[in-house]
PDB file of C-alpha atoms in Angstrom:
ATOM      1  CA  MET K  10       8.288 -46.778  -3.769  1.00 74.00           C
ATOM      2  CA  LYS K  11       9.350 -48.685  -0.654  1.00 86.00           C
ATOM      3  CA  ASN K  12       6.211 -47.773   1.315  1.00 93.00           C
ATOM      4  CA  ILE K  13       3.948 -49.850  -0.977  1.00 96.00           C
ATOM      5  CA  ILE K  14       4.823 -52.961   1.069  1.00 97.00           C
ATOM      6  CA  TYR K  15       3.275 -51.255   4.132  1.00 97.00           C
ATOM      7  CA  LEU K  16       0.123 -50.525   2.166  1.00 98.00           C
ATOM      8  CA  ILE K  17      -0.117 -54.257   1.398  1.00 98.00           C
ATOM      9  CA  PHE K  18       0.517 -55.203   5.045  1.00 98.00           C
ATOM     10  CA  GLY K  19      -2.177 -52.698   5.991  1.00 98.00           C
ATOM     11  CA  ILE K  20      -4.672 -54.351   3.627  1.00 98.00           C
ATOM     12  CA  PHE K  21      -4.142 -57.722   5.334  1.00 98.00           C
ATOM     13  CA  PHE K  22      -4.340 -56.064   8.738  1.00 98.00           C
ATOM     14  CA  GLY K  23      -7.588 -54.364   7.727  1.00 98.00           C
ATOM     15  CA  ILE K  24      -9.094 -57.670   6.586  1.00 98.00           C
ATOM     16  CA  ILE K  25      -8.205 -59.277   9.955  1.00 98.00           C
ATOM     17  CA  LEU K  26      -9.600 -56.328  11.953  1.00 98.00           C
ATOM     18  CA  THR K  27     -12.833 -56.313   9.962  1.00 98.00           C
ATOM     19  CA  LYS K  28     -13.377 -60.103   9.911  1.00 97.00           C
ATOM     20  CA  SER K  29     -12.912 -60.235  13.692  1.00 97.00           C
ATOM     21  CA  GLU K  30     -14.994 -57.039  14.213  1.00 97.00           C
ATOM     22  CA  VAL K  31     -12.179 -55.302  16.093  1.00 98.00           C
ATOM     23  CA  ILE K  32     -13.282 -52.194  14.153  1.00 98.00           C
ATOM     24  CA  SER K  33     -16.820 -52.457  15.555  1.00 98.00           C
ATOM     25  CA  TRP K  34     -18.146 -49.925  18.071  1.00 98.00           C
ATOM     26  CA  PHE K  35     -20.317 -52.744  19.432  1.00 98.00           C
ATOM     27  CA  ARG K  36     -17.351 -55.017  20.266  1.00 98.00           C
ATOM     28  CA  ILE K  37     -15.523 -52.117  21.981  1.00 98.00           C
ATOM     29  CA  HIS K  38     -18.639 -51.100  23.900  1.00 98.00           C
ATOM     30  CA  ASN K  39     -19.198 -54.674  25.100  1.00 98.00           C
ATOM     31  CA  MET K  40     -15.534 -54.880  26.096  1.00 98.00           C
ATOM     32  CA  PHE K  41     -15.804 -51.761  28.281  1.00 98.00           C
ATOM     33  CA  MET K  42     -19.145 -52.980  29.704  1.00 97.00           C
ATOM     34  CA  PHE K  43     -17.494 -56.356  30.530  1.00 97.00           C
ATOM     35  CA  ARG K  44     -20.185 -58.140  28.525  1.00 97.00           C
ATOM     36  CA  GLU K  45     -17.814 -59.950  26.145  1.00 97.00           C
ATOM     37  CA  ALA K  46     -14.332 -61.422  26.491  1.00 97.00           C
ATOM     38  CA  HIS K  47     -13.689 -61.216  22.719  1.00 98.00           C
ATOM     39  CA  MET K  48     -11.593 -58.022  22.651  1.00 98.00           C
ATOM     40  CA  TYR K  49      -9.631 -58.919  25.803  1.00 98.00           C
ATOM     41  CA  LEU K  50      -8.767 -62.290  24.286  1.00 98.00           C
ATOM     42  CA  VAL K  51      -7.844 -60.780  20.902  1.00 98.00           C
ATOM     43  CA  ILE K  52      -5.486 -58.218  22.476  1.00 98.00           C
ATOM     44  CA  GLY K  53      -4.208 -60.688  25.092  1.00 98.00           C
ATOM     45  CA  SER K  54      -3.351 -63.386  22.556  1.00 98.00           C
ATOM     46  CA  ALA K  55      -1.797 -60.776  20.233  1.00 98.00           C
ATOM     47  CA  VAL K  56       0.495 -59.685  23.094  1.00 98.00           C
ATOM     48  CA  VAL K  57       1.451 -63.297  23.904  1.00 98.00           C
ATOM     49  CA  VAL K  58       2.310 -64.014  20.253  1.00 98.00           C
ATOM     50  CA  GLY K  59       4.135 -60.657  19.994  1.00 98.00           C
ATOM     51  CA  ALA K  60       6.153 -61.256  23.180  1.00 98.00           C
ATOM     52  CA  VAL K  61       7.121 -64.818  22.210  1.00 98.00           C
ATOM     53  CA  SER K  62       8.096 -63.604  18.718  1.00 98.00           C
ATOM     54  CA  VAL K  63      10.257 -60.810  20.138  1.00 98.00           C
ATOM     55  CA  ALA K  64      11.925 -63.293  22.526  1.00 98.00           C
ATOM     56  CA  ILE K  65      12.709 -65.620  19.590  1.00 98.00           C
ATOM     57  CA  LEU K  66      14.050 -62.765  17.433  1.00 97.00           C
ATOM     58  CA  LYS K  67      16.307 -61.676  20.329  1.00 96.00           C
ATOM     59  CA  LEU K  68      17.439 -65.210  21.168  1.00 97.00           C
ATOM     60  CA  LEU K  69      18.367 -66.044  17.576  1.00 96.00           C
ATOM     61  CA  LYS K  70      19.785 -62.520  17.043  1.00 95.00           C
ATOM     62  CA  ILE K  71      17.759 -62.253  13.848  1.00 95.00           C
ATOM     63  CA  LYS K  72      18.557 -59.188  11.745  1.00 96.00           C
ATOM     64  CA  SER K  73      16.102 -57.042   9.837  1.00 95.00           C
ATOM     65  CA  ALA K  74      15.774 -57.485   6.060  1.00 94.00           C
ATOM     66  CA  SER K  75      18.211 -54.642   5.442  1.00 91.00           C
ATOM     67  CA  GLY K  76      20.871 -56.477   7.471  1.00 93.00           C
ATOM     68  CA  GLU K  77      20.928 -54.149  10.500  1.00 94.00           C
ATOM     69  CA  PRO K  78      20.347 -55.488  14.005  1.00 95.00           C
ATOM     70  CA  ILE K  79      16.724 -54.971  15.106  1.00 96.00           C
ATOM     71  CA  SER K  80      16.197 -52.172  17.619  1.00 94.00           C
ATOM     72  CA  PHE K  81      13.900 -53.391  20.428  1.00 95.00           C
ATOM     73  CA  LYS K  82      14.007 -50.207  22.441  1.00 93.00           C
ATOM     74  CA  GLY K  83      10.824 -49.603  24.465  1.00 95.00           C
ATOM     75  CA  LYS K  84       9.478 -46.056  24.793  1.00 96.00           C
ATOM     76  CA  ALA K  85      10.883 -44.061  27.734  1.00 96.00           C
ATOM     77  CA  TYR K  86       8.300 -43.126  30.363  1.00 97.00           C
ATOM     78  CA  ASN K  87       6.962 -39.641  31.005  1.00 96.00           C
ATOM     79  CA  LYS K  88       3.777 -38.420  32.742  1.00 97.00           C
ATOM     80  CA  GLY K  89       2.059 -38.048  29.373  1.00 97.00           C
ATOM     81  CA  PHE K  90       1.854 -41.847  29.097  1.00 98.00           C
ATOM     82  CA  ILE K  91      -0.787 -41.825  31.832  1.00 98.00           C
ATOM     83  CA  ILE K  92      -2.429 -38.409  31.281  1.00 98.00           C
ATOM     84  CA  GLY K  93      -2.594 -38.938  27.516  1.00 98.00           C
ATOM     85  CA  GLY K  94      -3.742 -42.524  28.057  1.00 98.00           C
ATOM     86  CA  ILE K  95      -6.680 -41.317  30.173  1.00 98.00           C
ATOM     87  CA  ILE K  96      -7.648 -38.778  27.475  1.00 98.00           C
ATOM     88  CA  PHE K  97      -7.357 -41.389  24.719  1.00 98.00           C
ATOM     89  CA  GLY K  98      -9.505 -43.868  26.713  1.00 98.00           C
ATOM     90  CA  ILE K  99     -12.404 -41.401  26.687  1.00 98.00           C
ATOM     91  CA  GLY K 100     -12.115 -40.986  22.914  1.00 98.00           C
ATOM     92  CA  TRP K 101     -11.929 -44.758  22.442  1.00 98.00           C
ATOM     93  CA  ALA K 102     -15.109 -45.193  24.509  1.00 98.00           C
ATOM     94  CA  ILE K 103     -16.994 -42.518  22.535  1.00 98.00           C
ATOM     95  CA  THR K 104     -16.010 -43.576  19.022  1.00 98.00           C
ATOM     96  CA  GLY K 105     -15.579 -47.325  19.475  1.00 98.00           C
ATOM     97  CA  ALA K 106     -12.314 -47.049  17.566  1.00 97.00           C
ATOM     98  CA  CYS K 107      -8.648 -46.720  18.373  1.00 96.00           C
ATOM     99  CA  PRO K 108      -6.389 -45.180  15.703  1.00 97.00           C
ATOM    100  CA  GLY K 109      -6.119 -48.180  13.305  1.00 97.00           C
ATOM    101  CA  PRO K 110      -9.816 -49.103  13.388  1.00 98.00           C
ATOM    102  CA  ILE K 111     -10.886 -45.507  12.570  1.00 98.00           C
ATOM    103  CA  PHE K 112      -9.626 -46.208   9.044  1.00 98.00           C
ATOM    104  CA  GLY K 113     -11.303 -49.624   9.106  1.00 98.00           C
ATOM    105  CA  GLN K 114     -14.671 -48.074   9.943  1.00 98.00           C
ATOM    106  CA  ILE K 115     -14.302 -45.556   7.117  1.00 98.00           C
ATOM    107  CA  GLY K 116     -13.305 -48.289   4.634  1.00 98.00           C
ATOM    108  CA  ALA K 117     -16.211 -50.498   5.727  1.00 98.00           C
ATOM    109  CA  GLY K 118     -18.639 -47.717   4.860  1.00 97.00           C
ATOM    110  CA  ALA K 119     -19.398 -46.445   8.371  1.00 98.00           C
ATOM    111  CA  TYR K 120     -18.933 -42.940   7.004  1.00 98.00           C
ATOM    112  CA  PRO K 121     -19.515 -40.964  10.254  1.00 98.00           C
ATOM    113  CA  ALA K 122     -16.036 -42.221  11.266  1.00 98.00           C
ATOM    114  CA  ILE K 123     -14.704 -39.519   8.894  1.00 98.00           C
ATOM    115  CA  PHE K 124     -15.610 -37.102  11.714  1.00 98.00           C
ATOM    116  CA  THR K 125     -13.613 -39.237  14.157  1.00 98.00           C
ATOM    117  CA  LEU K 126     -10.602 -39.007  11.832  1.00 98.00           C
ATOM    118  CA  ALA K 127     -11.001 -35.245  11.370  1.00 98.00           C
ATOM    119  CA  GLY K 128     -11.156 -34.856  15.158  1.00 98.00           C
ATOM    120  CA  ALA K 129      -8.090 -37.048  15.628  1.00 98.00           C
ATOM    121  CA  ILE K 130      -5.972 -35.021  13.183  1.00 97.00           C
ATOM    122  CA  VAL K 131      -7.061 -31.742  14.796  1.00 97.00           C
ATOM    123  CA  GLY K 132      -6.406 -33.273  18.240  1.00 97.00           C
ATOM    124  CA  ALA K 133      -2.897 -34.341  17.212  1.00 95.00           C
ATOM    125  CA  LEU K 134      -2.237 -30.820  15.855  1.00 94.00           C
ATOM    126  CA  LEU K 135      -3.482 -29.282  19.119  1.00 95.00           C
ATOM    127  CA  TYR K 136      -1.071 -31.492  21.027  1.00 95.00           C
ATOM    128  CA  GLN K 137       1.868 -30.661  18.739  1.00 91.00           C
ATOM    129  CA  HIS K 138       1.278 -26.931  19.132  1.00 90.00           C
ATOM    130  CA  ASN K 139       0.895 -27.105  22.925  1.00 94.00           C
ATOM    131  CA  ARG K 140       3.366 -29.824  23.883  1.00 92.00           C
ATOM    132  CA  ALA K 141       5.846 -27.385  25.449  1.00 93.00           C
ATOM    133  CA  ARG K 142       3.138 -26.123  27.834  1.00 95.00           C
ATOM    134  CA  LEU K 143       1.994 -29.582  28.981  1.00 96.00           C
ATOM    135  CA  PRO K 144       3.435 -31.600  31.887  1.00 95.00           C
ATOM    136  CA  HIS K 145       5.619 -34.478  30.695  1.00 94.00           C
TER     137      HIS K 145
ATOM    138  CA  MET V  11     -23.098 -68.339  21.544  1.00 47.00           C
ATOM    139  CA  HIS V  12     -23.105 -68.169  17.769  1.00 56.00           C
ATOM    140  CA  THR V  13     -21.008 -65.386  16.376  1.00 68.00           C
ATOM    141  CA  THR V  14     -20.565 -64.330  12.788  1.00 88.00           C
ATOM    142  CA  TYR V  15     -17.056 -62.993  13.204  1.00 95.00           C
ATOM    143  CA  TRP V  16     -13.618 -64.566  13.394  1.00 96.00           C
ATOM    144  CA  PRO V  17     -12.878 -65.892  16.912  1.00 97.00           C
ATOM    145  CA  TRP V  18     -10.141 -64.367  19.070  1.00 98.00           C
ATOM    146  CA  TYR V  19      -7.789 -67.335  18.643  1.00 98.00           C
ATOM    147  CA  ILE V  20      -7.584 -66.634  14.905  1.00 98.00           C
ATOM    148  CA  ALA V  21      -7.509 -62.824  14.993  1.00 98.00           C
ATOM    149  CA  GLY V  22      -5.327 -62.263  18.091  1.00 98.00           C
ATOM    150  CA  PRO V  23      -2.315 -64.362  17.013  1.00 98.00           C
ATOM    151  CA  LEU V  24      -2.487 -62.955  13.452  1.00 98.00           C
ATOM    152  CA  ILE V  25      -2.452 -59.398  14.869  1.00 98.00           C
ATOM    153  CA  GLY V  26       0.450 -60.324  17.179  1.00 98.00           C
ATOM    154  CA  LEU V  27       2.490 -61.556  14.193  1.00 98.00           C
ATOM    155  CA  PHE V  28       2.600 -58.003  12.820  1.00 98.00           C
ATOM    156  CA  VAL V  29       5.088 -57.192  15.610  1.00 98.00           C
ATOM    157  CA  PRO V  30       7.872 -59.539  14.339  1.00 98.00           C
ATOM    158  CA  LEU V  31       6.827 -58.966  10.701  1.00 98.00           C
ATOM    159  CA  LEU V  32       7.460 -55.209  10.905  1.00 97.00           C
ATOM    160  CA  TYR V  33      10.669 -55.664  12.908  1.00 97.00           C
ATOM    161  CA  ILE V  34      12.025 -58.110  10.334  1.00 97.00           C
ATOM    162  CA  ILE V  35      10.897 -56.324   7.173  1.00 96.00           C
ATOM    163  CA  GLY V  36      11.633 -52.743   8.139  1.00 94.00           C
ATOM    164  CA  ASN V  37      13.206 -52.691  11.622  1.00 95.00           C
ATOM    165  CA  LYS V  38      10.038 -50.849  12.631  1.00 96.00           C
ATOM    166  CA  ALA V  39       8.080 -50.924  15.875  1.00 96.00           C
ATOM    167  CA  PHE V  40       4.395 -51.544  15.172  1.00 97.00           C
ATOM    168  CA  GLY V  41       2.290 -48.550  16.229  1.00 96.00           C
ATOM    169  CA  LEU V  42      -0.324 -46.552  14.377  1.00 96.00           C
ATOM    170  CA  SER V  43      -1.243 -43.358  16.239  1.00 95.00           C
ATOM    171  CA  SER V  44       1.814 -41.477  14.921  1.00 93.00           C
ATOM    172  CA  SER V  45       0.197 -41.748  11.478  1.00 95.00           C
ATOM    173  CA  PHE V  46      -1.773 -38.694  12.724  1.00 94.00           C
ATOM    174  CA  ASP V  47       1.536 -36.817  13.080  1.00 91.00           C
ATOM    175  CA  HIS V  48       2.311 -37.558   9.461  1.00 92.00           C
ATOM    176  CA  MET V  49      -1.146 -36.403   8.349  1.00 93.00           C
ATOM    177  CA  CYS V  50      -0.699 -33.196  10.385  1.00 91.00           C
ATOM    178  CA  TYR V  51       2.568 -32.699   8.571  1.00 89.00           C
ATOM    179  CA  ILE V  52       0.915 -33.211   5.167  1.00 90.00           C
ATOM    180  CA  ILE V  53      -1.848 -30.650   5.817  1.00 89.00           C
ATOM    181  CA  THR V  54       0.382 -28.018   7.441  1.00 87.00           C
ATOM    182  CA  PRO V  55       1.368 -25.199   5.037  1.00 87.00           C
ATOM    183  CA  LYS V  56       4.983 -25.406   3.809  1.00 85.00           C
ATOM    184  CA  ASN V  57       6.220 -22.325   5.664  1.00 83.00           C
ATOM    185  CA  ARG V  58       4.953 -23.693   8.982  1.00 83.00           C
ATOM    186  CA  LYS V  59       6.120 -27.306   8.678  1.00 81.00           C
ATOM    187  CA  ALA V  60       9.374 -26.593  10.541  1.00 77.00           C
ATOM    188  CA  ALA V  61       7.396 -25.481  13.624  1.00 74.00           C
ATOM    189  CA  LEU V  62       6.001 -29.022  14.018  1.00 74.00           C
ATOM    190  CA  LYS V  63       9.476 -30.318  14.844  1.00 70.00           C
ATOM    191  CA  PHE V  64       9.162 -33.901  13.783  1.00 70.00           C
ATOM    192  CA  ASP V  65      10.679 -36.180  11.249  1.00 69.00           C
ATOM    193  CA  ALA V  66       8.082 -36.662   8.549  1.00 71.00           C
ATOM    194  CA  GLY V  67       9.922 -39.469   6.813  1.00 76.00           C
ATOM    195  CA  GLN V  68       9.920 -41.615   9.925  1.00 83.00           C
ATOM    196  CA  ASN V  69       6.136 -41.923  10.055  1.00 89.00           C
ATOM    197  CA  ALA V  70       5.266 -41.991   6.354  1.00 92.00           C
ATOM    198  CA  TRP V  71       4.966 -45.795   6.296  1.00 96.00           C
ATOM    199  CA  LYS V  72       2.211 -45.592   8.909  1.00 96.00           C
ATOM    200  CA  THR V  73       0.052 -43.462   6.634  1.00 96.00           C
ATOM    201  CA  PHE V  74       0.421 -46.145   3.950  1.00 97.00           C
ATOM    202  CA  PHE V  75      -0.401 -48.847   6.506  1.00 98.00           C
ATOM    203  CA  VAL V  76      -3.612 -47.164   7.732  1.00 98.00           C
ATOM    204  CA  LEU V  77      -4.660 -46.463   4.131  1.00 98.00           C
ATOM    205  CA  GLY V  78      -4.240 -50.216   3.638  1.00 98.00           C
ATOM    206  CA  ILE V  79      -6.488 -50.854   6.644  1.00 98.00           C
ATOM    207  CA  ALA V  80      -9.253 -48.831   4.972  1.00 98.00           C
ATOM    208  CA  ILE V  81      -8.824 -50.792   1.709  1.00 98.00           C
ATOM    209  CA  GLY V  82      -8.770 -54.112   3.592  1.00 98.00           C
ATOM    210  CA  ALA V  83     -11.952 -53.180   5.458  1.00 98.00           C
ATOM    211  CA  LEU V  84     -13.625 -52.152   2.190  1.00 98.00           C
ATOM    212  CA  ILE V  85     -12.679 -55.462   0.551  1.00 97.00           C
ATOM    213  CA  THR V  86     -13.936 -57.438   3.557  1.00 97.00           C
ATOM    214  CA  GLN V  87     -17.199 -55.539   3.854  1.00 96.00           C
ATOM    215  CA  PHE V  88     -18.171 -55.381   0.194  1.00 95.00           C
ATOM    216  CA  VAL V  89     -16.367 -58.311  -1.487  1.00 94.00           C
ATOM    217  CA  LEU V  90     -15.684 -61.005   1.116  1.00 91.00           C
ATOM    218  CA  SER V  91     -18.959 -60.723   3.054  1.00 88.00           C
ATOM    219  CA  ASP V  92     -22.464 -61.775   2.038  1.00 83.00           C
ATOM    220  CA  THR V  93     -24.180 -59.025   3.982  1.00 87.00           C
ATOM    221  CA  PRO V  94     -22.461 -55.774   5.013  1.00 90.00           C
ATOM    222  CA  LYS V  95     -22.344 -55.289   8.779  1.00 94.00           C
ATOM    223  CA  PRO V  96     -22.961 -52.168  10.835  1.00 96.00           C
ATOM    224  CA  PHE V  97     -19.833 -51.012  12.686  1.00 98.00           C
ATOM    225  CA  LEU V  98     -21.286 -47.871  14.267  1.00 98.00           C
ATOM    226  CA  PRO V  99     -24.635 -47.532  16.045  1.00 97.00           C
ATOM    227  CA  GLU V 100     -27.567 -45.888  14.269  1.00 97.00           C
ATOM    228  CA  LYS V 101     -27.467 -42.888  16.641  1.00 96.00           C
ATOM    229  CA  TYR V 102     -24.110 -41.763  15.161  1.00 98.00           C
ATOM    230  CA  TYR V 103     -25.689 -41.252  11.717  1.00 98.00           C
ATOM    231  CA  SER V 104     -26.998 -37.808  12.666  1.00 98.00           C
ATOM    232  CA  LEU V 105     -25.642 -34.307  13.183  1.00 98.00           C
ATOM    233  CA  PRO V 106     -25.329 -34.727  16.980  1.00 98.00           C
ATOM    234  CA  GLY V 107     -23.637 -38.080  16.261  1.00 98.00           C
ATOM    235  CA  PHE V 108     -21.111 -36.450  13.912  1.00 98.00           C
ATOM    236  CA  ILE V 109     -20.303 -33.822  16.556  1.00 98.00           C
ATOM    237  CA  PHE V 110     -19.942 -36.478  19.269  1.00 98.00           C
ATOM    238  CA  LEU V 111     -17.580 -38.511  17.049  1.00 98.00           C
ATOM    239  CA  PHE V 112     -15.537 -35.398  16.229  1.00 98.00           C
ATOM    240  CA  ILE V 113     -15.133 -34.697  19.955  1.00 98.00           C
ATOM    241  CA  GLY V 114     -14.190 -38.343  20.543  1.00 98.00           C
ATOM    242  CA  GLY V 115     -11.665 -38.008  17.712  1.00 98.00           C
ATOM    243  CA  LEU V 116     -10.137 -34.927  19.377  1.00 98.00           C
ATOM    244  CA  PHE V 117      -9.589 -36.996  22.529  1.00 98.00           C
ATOM    245  CA  ILE V 118      -8.036 -39.816  20.477  1.00 98.00           C
ATOM    246  CA  GLY V 119      -5.652 -37.559  18.536  1.00 98.00           C
ATOM    247  CA  PHE V 120      -4.623 -35.435  21.498  1.00 98.00           C
ATOM    248  CA  GLY V 121      -4.472 -38.348  23.950  1.00 98.00           C
ATOM    249  CA  THR V 122      -2.534 -40.808  21.805  1.00 98.00           C
ATOM    250  CA  ARG V 123       0.072 -38.226  20.847  1.00 96.00           C
ATOM    251  CA  TYR V 124       0.395 -37.054  24.449  1.00 97.00           C
ATOM    252  CA  ALA V 125       0.747 -40.699  25.537  1.00 98.00           C
ATOM    253  CA  ASN V 126       3.122 -41.359  22.610  1.00 96.00           C
ATOM    254  CA  GLY V 127       1.199 -44.470  21.624  1.00 96.00           C
ATOM    255  CA  CYS V 128      -2.126 -46.267  21.438  1.00 96.00           C
ATOM    256  CA  THR V 129      -3.515 -49.795  21.459  1.00 97.00           C
ATOM    257  CA  SER V 130      -0.989 -50.931  18.853  1.00 97.00           C
ATOM    258  CA  GLY V 131       2.093 -49.014  20.036  1.00 97.00           C
ATOM    259  CA  HIS V 132       1.630 -49.423  23.787  1.00 98.00           C
ATOM    260  CA  ALA V 133      -0.712 -52.387  24.357  1.00 97.00           C
ATOM    261  CA  ILE V 134       0.566 -54.699  21.612  1.00 98.00           C
ATOM    262  CA  THR V 135       4.144 -53.660  20.838  1.00 98.00           C
ATOM    263  CA  GLY V 136       4.998 -52.107  24.241  1.00 98.00           C
ATOM    264  CA  LEU V 137       3.717 -55.105  26.194  1.00 98.00           C
ATOM    265  CA  SER V 138       5.430 -57.499  23.744  1.00 98.00           C
ATOM    266  CA  LEU V 139       8.679 -55.715  24.671  1.00 98.00           C
ATOM    267  CA  LEU V 140       7.724 -56.076  28.382  1.00 97.00           C
ATOM    268  CA  ASN V 141       8.095 -52.298  28.780  1.00 98.00           C
ATOM    269  CA  PRO V 142       6.538 -51.158  32.115  1.00 98.00           C
ATOM    270  CA  ALA V 143       5.958 -47.630  30.739  1.00 98.00           C
ATOM    271  CA  SER V 144       3.655 -49.065  28.065  1.00 98.00           C
ATOM    272  CA  LEU V 145       1.821 -51.098  30.716  1.00 98.00           C
ATOM    273  CA  TYR V 146       1.028 -47.900  32.667  1.00 98.00           C
ATOM    274  CA  SER V 147      -0.331 -46.248  29.532  1.00 98.00           C
ATOM    275  CA  THR V 148      -2.337 -49.353  28.587  1.00 98.00           C
ATOM    276  CA  LEU V 149      -3.902 -49.514  32.052  1.00 98.00           C
ATOM    277  CA  ALA V 150      -4.670 -45.781  31.848  1.00 98.00           C
ATOM    278  CA  PHE V 151      -6.619 -46.003  28.589  1.00 98.00           C
ATOM    279  CA  PHE V 152      -8.441 -49.229  29.461  1.00 98.00           C
ATOM    280  CA  ILE V 153      -9.557 -48.004  32.887  1.00 98.00           C
ATOM    281  CA  SER V 154     -10.480 -44.559  31.597  1.00 98.00           C
ATOM    282  CA  GLY V 155     -12.422 -46.042  28.664  1.00 98.00           C
ATOM    283  CA  ALA V 156     -14.337 -48.422  30.935  1.00 98.00           C
ATOM    284  CA  LEU V 157     -15.156 -45.705  33.494  1.00 98.00           C
ATOM    285  CA  PHE V 158     -16.311 -43.305  30.781  1.00 98.00           C
ATOM    286  CA  THR V 159     -18.464 -45.997  29.153  1.00 98.00           C
ATOM    287  CA  TRP V 160     -20.134 -46.709  32.515  1.00 97.00           C
ATOM    288  CA  LEU V 161     -20.595 -42.979  33.148  1.00 97.00           C
ATOM    289  CA  LEU V 162     -22.386 -42.548  29.794  1.00 94.00           C
ATOM    290  CA  TYR V 163     -24.423 -45.679  30.509  1.00 94.00           C
ATOM    291  CA  PHE V 164     -25.736 -44.350  33.814  1.00 93.00           C
ATOM    292  CA  LEU V 165     -26.272 -40.797  32.536  1.00 91.00           C
ATOM    293  CA  PHE V 166     -28.224 -41.710  29.377  1.00 80.00           C
TER     294      PHE V 166
END
């Protein structure tokens, strides 16, 4: 079962998110209220490390484990990037969780986050069934 | 100020390393909101799956990854920590709280799929790739989140 490796990566990711309180509503709230720099610095330093890593992988033409060249294609822009982003921001502010941390909150015993997850799955379904009618 | 959680300079770089890790191991771009697509696919009845028009296999790994996040959080909270921490405010442990979170979840699911990415896919991976499209989306959700937080703050 090749997906087990991603479960293991997820466990490590979950430990990091929980230890640094990235899954906390309080950290997200204080980020949006500009009371704490913590979240800005976490995301900022993650982007710097990610960008430097991508530059190194490109420079050294490193291949993926399966031997194929790595595809570094960025997502192509459409209007949904901004409209959807605005909608997502509201949800992030309400729940104090972006998609990954929803699962972190549930795992850490903050059980009301199950309602966040239920809402997110229904929201994704609503989008899938209405995508043709929405501006992109 | 004394804090009881890992500082940014430990957590941020470790999170950033998931970008090259996933590229190297699976030739995969790190991003988690499409795990919702896969969950939609799982719960949709067989005869209607085709109407969803997306490749289920492509996002399956993300469902495993987010399941891992829940296990990792559980281990941290109940095995690696002396005292469990609250991650949601007290007010959310009530019926109105559940409804408010469900509505917030609707915005997250609809918004991230409409935007084709979230904090991981656009802010971390997209910005690591220096993709302007991901920068626009990142600015959109940060500004919107901040404005909405301030709106709630002044209203209640």
